[in-house]
Short mmCIF file of C-alpha atoms and ligand atoms in Angstrom, two decimals:
data_model
loop_
_atom_site.label_atom_id
_atom_site.label_comp_id
_atom_site.label_asym_id
_atom_site.label_seq_id
_atom_site.Cartn_x
_atom_site.Cartn_y
_atom_site.Cartn_z
CA UNK A 4 80.88 58.60 137.07
CA UNK A 5 82.67 55.60 135.68
CA UNK A 6 79.42 54.20 133.76
CA UNK A 7 78.96 55.92 130.52
CA UNK A 8 75.57 55.56 129.06
CA UNK A 9 74.83 54.42 125.20
CA UNK A 10 75.74 57.46 123.13
CA UNK A 11 74.18 57.55 119.64
CA UNK A 12 76.30 56.16 116.74
CA UNK A 13 78.00 58.81 114.63
CA UNK A 14 76.26 57.70 111.65
CA UNK A 15 72.61 58.32 113.08
CA UNK A 16 71.11 61.73 112.56
CA UNK A 17 70.95 63.79 115.70
CA UNK A 18 67.22 63.68 116.71
CA UNK A 19 67.32 67.09 118.42
CA UNK A 20 68.12 68.68 115.00
CA UNK A 21 65.87 66.30 113.02
CA UNK A 22 62.82 66.21 115.19
CA UNK A 23 62.90 69.08 117.63
CA UNK A 24 61.56 72.69 116.88
CA UNK A 25 63.80 75.65 115.68
CA UNK A 26 62.71 77.15 118.77
CA UNK A 27 65.33 75.43 121.05
CA UNK A 28 67.59 77.62 122.44
CA UNK A 29 70.22 76.26 125.15
CA UNK A 30 71.00 73.41 123.03
CA UNK A 31 72.47 75.53 120.61
CA UNK A 32 74.89 77.48 122.69
CA UNK A 33 75.62 74.10 124.84
CA UNK A 34 75.67 71.40 122.25
CA UNK A 35 76.57 68.67 124.51
CA UNK A 36 74.05 66.14 125.78
CA UNK A 37 74.11 66.07 129.45
CA UNK A 38 73.68 62.91 131.22
CA UNK A 39 74.62 63.31 135.09
CA UNK A 40 74.61 66.35 137.53
CA UNK A 41 75.66 66.71 141.34
CA UNK A 42 75.95 69.81 143.00
CA UNK A 43 77.76 72.57 140.94
CA UNK A 44 78.88 70.08 138.05
CA UNK A 45 77.35 68.02 135.32
CA UNK A 46 78.83 65.62 132.90
CA UNK A 47 77.79 65.07 129.10
CA UNK A 48 77.43 61.57 127.75
CA UNK A 49 80.99 61.35 127.00
CA UNK A 50 81.87 61.90 130.56
CA UNK A 51 83.26 65.34 129.86
CA UNK A 52 82.86 67.61 133.20
CA UNK A 53 81.34 71.02 133.42
CA UNK A 54 81.33 73.38 136.26
CA UNK A 55 77.72 74.93 136.38
CA UNK A 56 77.39 78.85 136.67
CA UNK A 57 74.00 78.70 135.16
CA UNK A 58 71.95 76.77 137.79
CA UNK A 59 68.89 76.01 135.62
CA UNK A 60 68.40 79.78 135.14
CA UNK A 61 67.98 79.95 138.80
CA UNK A 62 65.78 76.62 139.16
CA UNK A 63 68.70 74.85 140.97
CA UNK A 64 69.83 77.01 143.69
CA UNK A 65 70.85 74.15 145.79
CA UNK A 66 72.65 72.45 143.06
CA UNK A 67 71.94 69.40 141.06
CA UNK A 68 70.58 66.34 142.86
CA UNK A 69 71.02 67.57 146.20
CA UNK A 70 70.79 64.55 148.56
CA UNK A 71 68.79 66.68 151.00
CA UNK A 72 65.91 66.74 148.64
CA UNK A 73 66.66 63.55 146.67
CA UNK A 74 66.27 61.51 149.67
CA UNK A 75 62.91 62.45 150.92
CA UNK A 76 61.65 62.55 147.11
CA UNK A 77 62.99 58.72 146.48
CA UNK A 78 61.20 58.00 149.67
CA UNK A 79 57.96 59.51 148.76
CA UNK A 80 58.04 58.11 145.17
CA UNK A 81 58.20 54.62 146.66
CA UNK A 82 55.81 55.17 149.50
CA UNK A 83 52.52 54.69 147.45
CA UNK A 84 51.74 58.39 148.26
CA UNK A 85 49.52 60.69 145.86
CA UNK A 86 51.66 62.16 143.05
CA UNK A 87 49.02 64.32 141.38
CA UNK A 88 46.23 66.16 143.13
CA UNK A 89 45.12 69.35 141.44
CA UNK A 90 44.43 71.64 144.86
CA UNK A 91 43.03 68.83 146.89
CA UNK A 92 44.69 68.37 150.50
CA UNK A 93 47.61 66.07 150.70
CA UNK A 94 49.86 65.57 153.60
CA UNK A 95 52.81 66.68 151.51
CA UNK A 96 51.04 70.01 150.90
CA UNK A 97 50.06 70.46 154.51
CA UNK A 98 53.87 69.66 155.51
CA UNK A 99 54.96 72.36 152.82
CA UNK A 100 52.39 75.13 154.14
CA UNK A 101 53.30 74.73 157.64
CA UNK A 102 57.04 74.75 156.99
CA UNK A 103 56.80 77.80 154.89
CA UNK A 104 54.80 79.47 157.41
CA UNK A 105 57.10 78.59 160.12
CA UNK A 106 60.47 78.93 158.39
CA UNK A 107 59.89 81.89 155.91
CA UNK A 108 56.69 83.98 156.56
CA UNK A 109 56.42 84.20 160.41
CA UNK A 110 60.62 84.97 161.28
CA UNK A 111 60.07 87.81 158.65
CA UNK A 112 56.73 89.07 159.86
CA UNK A 113 54.99 88.46 156.69
CA UNK A 114 51.36 87.71 156.55
CA UNK A 115 50.83 86.45 153.17
CA UNK A 116 48.26 84.17 151.78
CA UNK A 117 49.54 81.28 149.76
CA UNK A 118 48.26 80.54 146.09
CA UNK A 119 49.21 77.66 144.00
CA UNK A 120 48.77 79.06 140.67
CA UNK A 121 50.45 76.36 138.39
CA UNK A 122 53.98 75.21 138.24
CA UNK A 123 55.91 77.84 136.21
CA UNK A 124 57.18 81.34 136.70
CA UNK A 125 54.78 82.83 134.02
CA UNK A 126 51.62 81.12 135.95
CA UNK A 127 52.31 82.87 139.11
CA UNK A 128 52.98 86.34 137.01
CA UNK A 129 49.64 85.74 135.30
CA UNK A 130 47.95 85.00 138.72
CA UNK A 131 49.08 88.21 139.95
CA UNK A 132 48.42 90.59 137.15
CA UNK A 133 44.85 89.18 137.21
CA UNK A 134 44.48 89.53 140.82
CA UNK A 135 45.79 93.06 140.93
CA UNK A 136 43.26 94.04 138.19
CA UNK A 137 40.26 92.09 139.93
CA UNK A 138 41.03 93.68 143.38
CA UNK A 139 41.63 97.22 141.99
CA UNK A 140 39.01 97.04 139.15
CA UNK A 141 41.80 98.79 136.99
CA UNK A 142 43.24 97.59 133.96
CA UNK A 143 46.50 99.20 133.45
CA UNK A 144 49.91 97.71 134.73
CA UNK A 145 53.18 99.45 134.80
CA UNK A 146 56.39 97.35 134.32
CA UNK A 147 60.06 98.48 133.74
CA UNK A 148 62.29 98.82 130.95
CA UNK A 149 64.37 95.53 130.37
CA UNK A 150 61.90 93.59 132.43
CA UNK A 151 61.31 89.71 132.07
CA UNK A 152 58.16 88.23 133.44
CA UNK A 153 57.52 85.10 131.24
CA UNK A 154 56.15 84.16 127.90
CA UNK A 155 52.36 83.90 128.15
CA UNK A 156 50.54 86.81 126.90
CA UNK A 157 50.02 88.52 130.18
CA UNK A 158 53.65 88.08 131.22
CA UNK A 159 54.91 89.09 127.88
CA UNK A 160 52.86 92.36 127.94
CA UNK A 161 55.02 93.55 130.79
CA UNK A 162 58.29 92.01 129.43
CA UNK A 163 60.65 94.23 127.62
CA UNK A 164 62.59 92.50 125.09
CA UNK A 165 61.36 93.41 121.59
CA UNK A 166 62.34 90.07 120.18
CA UNK A 167 60.03 88.31 122.91
CA UNK A 168 57.15 90.59 122.48
CA UNK A 169 56.78 90.14 118.66
CA UNK A 170 56.56 86.34 119.20
CA UNK A 171 53.03 87.09 120.72
CA UNK A 172 51.71 87.80 117.23
CA UNK A 173 48.85 90.28 118.61
CA UNK A 174 49.07 93.51 120.37
CA UNK A 175 50.19 93.42 123.64
CA UNK A 176 47.90 95.84 125.73
CA UNK A 177 46.86 97.43 129.07
CA UNK A 178 50.65 97.93 130.17
CA UNK A 179 53.15 100.43 129.80
CA UNK A 180 56.65 100.34 130.39
CA UNK A 181 58.74 103.10 132.78
CA UNK A 182 62.24 103.50 133.36
CA UNK A 183 64.12 101.15 135.90
CA UNK A 184 66.68 102.28 138.36
CA UNK A 185 69.42 104.15 136.57
CA UNK A 186 67.91 103.97 133.02
CA UNK A 187 69.05 107.53 132.65
CA UNK A 188 72.63 106.79 134.22
CA UNK A 189 71.40 108.97 137.42
CA UNK A 190 70.94 112.14 135.50
CA UNK A 191 67.18 112.27 136.19
CA UNK A 192 65.59 112.21 139.79
CA UNK A 193 63.82 108.84 140.39
CA UNK A 194 60.29 108.62 139.44
CA UNK A 195 60.33 112.25 138.12
CA UNK A 196 57.58 111.37 135.34
CA UNK A 197 55.59 108.82 137.36
CA UNK A 198 55.13 110.89 140.18
CA UNK A 199 54.07 114.03 137.99
CA UNK A 200 51.39 112.04 135.91
CA UNK A 201 49.78 110.38 138.71
CA UNK A 202 49.16 113.64 140.45
CA UNK A 203 48.17 115.63 137.26
CA UNK A 204 44.45 114.89 136.29
CA UNK A 205 45.21 115.89 132.83
CA UNK A 206 48.03 113.84 132.09
CA UNK A 207 46.01 111.38 130.29
CA UNK A 208 47.81 108.50 131.91
CA UNK A 209 45.29 106.05 133.43
CA UNK A 210 45.85 105.04 137.02
CA UNK A 211 47.45 101.54 136.96
CA UNK A 212 46.43 98.60 139.06
CA UNK A 213 49.78 97.56 139.66
CA UNK A 214 53.59 97.88 138.99
CA UNK A 215 55.63 94.85 138.68
CA UNK A 216 59.32 94.84 139.63
CA UNK A 217 62.15 92.56 139.41
CA UNK A 218 64.83 93.59 142.37
CA UNK A 219 67.56 92.38 140.00
CA UNK A 220 66.63 91.99 136.44
CA UNK A 221 67.93 88.32 135.71
CA UNK A 222 67.11 88.12 131.98
CA UNK A 223 67.42 91.82 131.25
CA UNK A 224 70.96 92.57 131.84
CA UNK A 225 71.47 91.64 135.41
CA UNK A 226 70.60 95.13 136.71
CA UNK A 227 70.18 95.41 140.30
CA UNK A 228 67.66 98.23 141.61
CA UNK A 229 69.12 100.26 144.74
CA UNK A 230 67.50 99.70 147.98
CA UNK A 231 66.77 103.27 148.11
CA UNK A 232 64.87 102.93 144.73
CA UNK A 233 62.90 100.10 145.73
CA UNK A 234 61.59 101.99 148.68
CA UNK A 235 60.55 104.93 146.72
CA UNK A 236 58.75 102.78 144.53
CA UNK A 237 57.11 100.91 147.45
CA UNK A 238 56.14 104.52 149.00
CA UNK A 239 54.96 105.81 145.68
CA UNK A 240 52.57 102.76 145.27
CA UNK A 241 51.26 103.03 148.75
CA UNK A 242 50.66 106.86 148.06
CA UNK A 243 48.59 106.05 145.02
CA UNK A 244 47.01 103.06 146.27
CA UNK A 245 48.61 101.02 143.44
CA UNK A 246 49.62 97.28 144.31
CA UNK A 247 53.18 96.63 144.34
CA UNK A 248 54.14 93.18 142.57
CA UNK A 249 57.68 91.74 143.22
CA UNK A 250 58.56 89.19 140.69
CA UNK A 251 60.97 87.09 142.75
CA UNK A 252 60.86 84.19 140.28
CA UNK A 253 64.69 84.34 139.78
CA UNK A 254 65.97 86.69 142.50
CA UNK A 255 64.15 84.81 145.18
CA UNK A 256 64.75 81.81 147.36
CA UNK A 257 68.33 82.83 148.54
CA UNK A 258 70.00 83.83 145.20
CA UNK A 259 70.54 87.51 146.42
CA UNK A 260 71.40 86.29 150.09
CA UNK A 261 68.20 86.53 151.68
CA UNK A 262 65.04 84.18 151.04
CA UNK A 263 63.25 87.10 149.37
CA UNK A 264 65.21 89.56 147.34
CA UNK A 265 63.61 92.73 148.95
CA UNK A 266 64.35 91.82 152.54
CA UNK A 267 67.53 94.35 152.46
CA UNK A 268 65.20 97.14 151.20
CA UNK A 269 62.70 96.98 154.24
CA UNK A 270 59.62 96.73 151.77
CA UNK A 271 56.54 94.79 151.64
CA UNK A 272 55.28 94.14 148.31
CA UNK A 273 51.42 93.51 148.08
CA UNK A 274 52.02 90.65 145.76
CA UNK A 275 54.99 88.30 145.60
CA UNK A 276 55.74 85.63 142.67
CA UNK A 277 57.95 82.71 143.27
CA UNK A 278 58.81 79.90 141.20
CA UNK A 279 62.21 78.53 139.79
CA UNK A 280 64.00 77.35 142.89
CA UNK A 281 61.00 77.23 145.43
CA UNK A 282 60.90 73.46 144.77
CA UNK A 283 64.52 73.29 145.94
CA UNK A 284 64.98 70.34 143.37
CA UNK A 285 64.37 71.54 139.89
CA UNK A 286 60.83 70.13 139.98
CA UNK A 287 57.97 72.65 138.68
CA UNK A 288 56.35 74.59 141.48
CA UNK A 289 55.19 78.02 141.71
CA UNK A 290 53.51 80.27 144.39
CA UNK A 291 51.78 83.43 144.36
CA UNK A 292 51.68 85.27 147.63
CA UNK A 293 49.52 88.29 148.69
CA UNK A 294 48.16 90.19 151.58
CA UNK A 295 45.27 88.40 152.99
CA UNK A 296 43.04 91.36 152.48
CA UNK A 297 43.58 91.06 148.61
CA UNK A 298 42.12 87.35 148.53
CA UNK A 299 38.88 88.23 146.30
CA UNK A 300 39.15 85.07 144.38
CA UNK A 301 36.14 83.10 144.21
CA UNK A 302 36.66 79.39 144.70
CA UNK A 303 37.93 77.95 141.38
CA UNK A 304 37.99 81.22 139.69
CA UNK A 305 41.60 80.60 138.84
CA UNK A 306 42.77 77.14 138.42
CA UNK A 307 45.19 74.59 136.66
CA UNK A 308 45.80 70.91 136.64
CA UNK A 309 49.23 71.05 137.98
CA UNK A 310 48.96 72.96 141.23
CA UNK A 311 49.26 70.26 143.25
CA UNK A 312 52.75 68.76 142.54
CA UNK A 313 53.33 66.83 145.60
CA UNK A 314 56.93 65.51 144.70
CA UNK A 315 57.80 69.24 144.51
CA UNK A 316 56.26 69.98 147.89
CA UNK A 317 58.42 67.29 149.44
CA UNK A 318 61.50 68.68 147.98
CA UNK A 319 60.42 72.00 148.79
CA UNK A 320 59.73 71.25 152.44
CA UNK A 321 63.07 69.43 152.72
CA UNK A 322 64.90 72.59 151.12
CA UNK A 323 63.33 74.91 153.61
CA UNK A 324 64.04 72.83 156.64
CA UNK A 325 67.62 72.25 155.71
CA UNK A 326 68.58 75.78 154.47
CA UNK A 327 66.31 78.10 156.16
CA UNK A 328 65.52 76.80 159.72
CA UNK A 329 68.43 79.07 160.98
CA UNK A 330 70.81 81.71 159.99
CA UNK A 331 73.77 79.34 158.93
CA UNK A 332 73.16 78.91 155.41
CA UNK A 333 72.48 82.36 155.12
CA UNK A 334 75.83 83.28 156.66
CA UNK A 335 77.85 80.87 154.51
CA UNK A 336 76.00 82.35 151.55
CA UNK A 337 77.16 85.94 152.49
CA UNK A 338 80.91 84.67 152.29
CA UNK A 339 80.36 83.05 149.02
CA UNK A 340 78.63 86.26 147.55
CA UNK A 341 81.66 88.41 148.91
CA UNK A 342 84.20 86.10 147.56
CA UNK A 343 82.45 86.25 144.20
CA UNK A 344 82.01 89.91 144.13
CA UNK A 345 85.74 90.47 145.02
CA UNK A 346 86.94 88.24 142.46
CA UNK A 347 84.70 89.84 139.87
CA UNK A 348 86.01 93.11 140.58
CA UNK A 349 89.48 92.07 139.99
CA UNK A 350 88.57 90.23 136.79
CA UNK A 351 86.81 93.51 135.65
CA UNK A 352 89.72 95.66 136.51
CA UNK A 353 92.00 93.61 134.27
CA UNK A 354 89.25 93.84 131.35
CA UNK A 355 88.77 96.43 128.85
CA UNK A 356 85.38 98.21 129.09
CA UNK A 357 84.01 95.60 131.83
CA UNK A 358 81.79 96.45 134.70
CA UNK A 359 80.52 94.33 137.66
CA UNK A 360 76.65 94.10 137.62
CA UNK A 361 73.98 92.49 139.90
CA UNK A 362 73.53 91.51 143.48
CA UNK A 363 74.35 88.18 145.61
CA UNK A 364 74.76 85.23 143.21
CA UNK A 365 72.88 87.07 140.51
CA UNK A 366 75.95 88.56 138.99
CA UNK A 367 77.05 89.84 135.92
CA UNK A 368 80.11 91.25 133.72
CA UNK A 369 79.04 94.01 131.37
CA UNK A 370 81.15 94.52 128.40
CA UNK A 371 80.89 97.95 126.42
CA UNK A 372 81.61 95.90 123.20
CA UNK A 373 78.27 93.78 123.00
CA UNK A 374 80.03 91.18 120.82
CA UNK A 375 82.51 90.11 123.71
CA UNK A 376 80.17 88.36 126.08
CA UNK A 377 79.01 85.74 123.61
CA UNK A 378 82.46 85.04 122.68
CA UNK A 379 83.45 84.57 126.50
CA UNK A 380 80.58 82.19 127.24
CA UNK A 381 81.43 80.09 124.02
CA UNK A 382 85.14 80.07 125.19
CA UNK A 383 84.11 78.98 128.67
CA UNK A 384 81.87 76.28 127.34
CA UNK A 385 85.07 74.93 125.41
CA UNK A 386 87.04 75.12 128.71
CA UNK A 387 84.02 73.12 130.62
CA UNK A 388 82.14 76.11 132.22
CA UNK A 389 78.36 76.71 131.87
CA UNK A 390 77.68 80.31 131.75
CA UNK A 391 75.07 82.43 129.81
CA UNK A 392 74.60 85.72 128.55
CA UNK A 393 71.85 88.24 129.45
CA UNK A 394 70.50 91.45 128.48
CA UNK A 395 69.07 93.08 125.31
CA UNK A 396 72.14 92.77 123.21
CA UNK A 397 73.48 89.68 125.03
CA UNK A 398 76.11 92.29 126.25
CA UNK A 399 76.33 90.72 129.87
CA UNK A 400 77.98 87.40 130.95
CA UNK A 401 75.51 86.06 133.79
CA UNK A 402 77.29 84.51 136.60
CA UNK A 403 74.85 82.17 138.74
CA UNK A 404 76.48 79.37 140.49
CA UNK A 405 74.34 77.11 142.70
CA UNK A 406 74.16 78.82 146.44
CA UNK A 407 75.73 75.69 147.75
CA UNK A 408 78.80 75.97 145.48
CA UNK A 409 82.16 75.02 147.45
CA UNK A 410 84.80 77.68 147.60
CA UNK A 411 86.81 75.07 145.52
CA UNK A 412 84.37 74.70 142.53
CA UNK A 413 83.57 78.63 142.53
CA UNK A 414 87.42 79.02 142.06
CA UNK A 415 87.80 76.73 139.38
CA UNK A 416 85.02 78.26 137.63
CA UNK A 417 86.25 81.74 137.95
CA UNK A 418 89.88 80.66 136.76
CA UNK A 419 88.06 79.55 133.46
CA UNK A 420 85.98 82.79 133.27
CA UNK A 421 89.09 84.89 133.86
CA UNK A 422 91.05 83.02 131.20
CA UNK A 423 88.08 83.52 128.83
CA UNK A 424 87.76 87.32 129.68
CA UNK A 425 91.40 87.95 129.27
CA UNK A 426 91.31 86.11 125.89
CA UNK A 427 88.70 88.40 124.23
CA UNK A 428 88.91 91.62 126.56
CA UNK A 429 92.29 92.16 127.97
CA UNK A 430 92.67 95.52 128.83
CA UNK A 431 95.36 97.31 126.42
CA UNK A 432 98.07 98.25 128.96
CA UNK A 433 97.79 94.45 130.15
CA UNK A 434 97.72 93.00 126.66
CA UNK A 435 100.90 95.09 125.86
CA UNK A 436 102.94 93.32 128.64
C1 LIG B 12 61.98 82.87 134.48
C2 LIG B 12 61.42 83.99 134.80
C3 LIG B 12 59.83 84.03 134.62
C4 LIG B 12 59.26 82.78 133.88
O1 LIG B 12 59.34 81.70 134.39
P1 LIG B 12 58.79 80.44 133.43
O2 LIG B 12 58.97 79.28 134.72
O3 LIG B 12 59.72 80.52 132.56
O4 LIG B 12 57.63 80.59 132.84
C5 LIG B 12 59.21 85.28 135.27
N1 LIG B 12 59.82 85.98 135.77
C6 LIG B 12 61.08 85.95 136.10
C7 LIG B 12 61.92 87.21 136.84
C8 LIG B 12 61.98 84.96 135.46
O5 LIG B 12 63.14 84.93 135.82
#
C-alpha cells in the first residue's frame, strides 16, 4: 500500500488512448489505472482507494487476491506442475472434478456431466446451444427479452440488446425472443403465448431445441425472475420436451445466495452454464453441465485450446473447499444479502422514482429517469466507489459487491452510493427540507 509503481510522465501520450481500440469500455467510465487490489478494494497507481461494487462483472465473487486461492496458486506456479494441458488429465483437473462432485453436485442431488468448453462465458453458452441442437435435431432456440448470453454469434443470437446484436454484421438466425418475467407488468398470465403456440400445429412456430434463461438478468437491467415463473418455465419445457438451459455465468457461484441461482426455485435445468466466478480467482474458466443422457458428443467434436487451464482448476478447488464445504459461508452471505437489501430499500424510499431490483448480491436501483443511473455511477467513481449501470438504457445502478465483503466495507460503499443517489434523485419532499 505504501509502494507506488512508476506512473507515466505527464507529457507522455496515454497509450490506452493512442494504441488501444475504440472498443474499450470500462476504461472510459473509470479512467483510473488500477494497480493493486485486495478483497473489496482496489487502488490506482496514484494510491487512490476504491471500494469495489462491481467484482469483475461477477468474476470476483470472493474478492480480489483472496489468500485462500492465491496461496495454492503461488505454490502451484512454483512447483513445476503443468500449466497448459488442453483436455489432458492432470492432478489439478482431477482434484477439481472430485471436489466439484463432492461439494457441489452430490449434496444438491444433481447428476451432471461436466464439460470444459473453453474458458469464457460465451464459450459455455455456445457449447450448450450446440449440444441442445445436436440432441434434439431441432434448430430453433428461444431466449428472453433483455437477455445477455455473450458476444460470439450463437450467444449473440440469443442476446437482446440491439446495439450488441447489430455488431454481428450478419443476420442472427434460428432464435426468437419471448417475454421475460413481468415484461407486461403482470398484465398477462405467464407463458400465455408460448403455451398456446406450442400446442397449436397451425401456429407456424417451430418447436425449439431449447429455451435459455438467466434467473436474474445481470446485464439486461438486473431483473430477477420469480421462483414460480421459473417453475412454470421448467414444467412447460418438460411437457414439450424442450431442453431448459440456465445461463448461470453471472448469477451462479453464490451470487444470489446459493451456489446455483436456481436452487431456491427447486428446478433442475437440463443444461447449466458456469463461468465468471467458477475459478474463484478471476482466472478464466468455464463449465457446461448437462444430464448424462444428453452427452451425445463424439470425442473431440467440440474442442478448444484453453480448456485445461490448470491454475484456474487449482484456485477453483481452493474456493470450493473454503466456501462450499459446509453451510457457514452461505449463512454469512444470507446476512450480507439481507443487510444490503434493507439498506437499498431505505435509499430507494428517499429517492425520486427509484425501485430496488435483483436478488442476492446481484442487486440494482432502477430509476424512472434513465439519465440518473449514469450520473450516480460517475459521482460514485469520483467519490471512490466502483459501481456500474445495467439495462437497455443504462437506467439501473448495479450493485454487485464481492460475496466476502465485510459489513464495514459494504456500509462505506453504501454511504457513497446513498449520497450520490440523493445528489441526483432526491425525492421532492426531502429536497424541500
Ligand atoms: C458475462 C456473461 C456471459 C458472457 O461471458 P464472457 O466471459 O464475457 O464471454 C454470458 N452470460 C451471462 C449471463 C453473462 O453475465
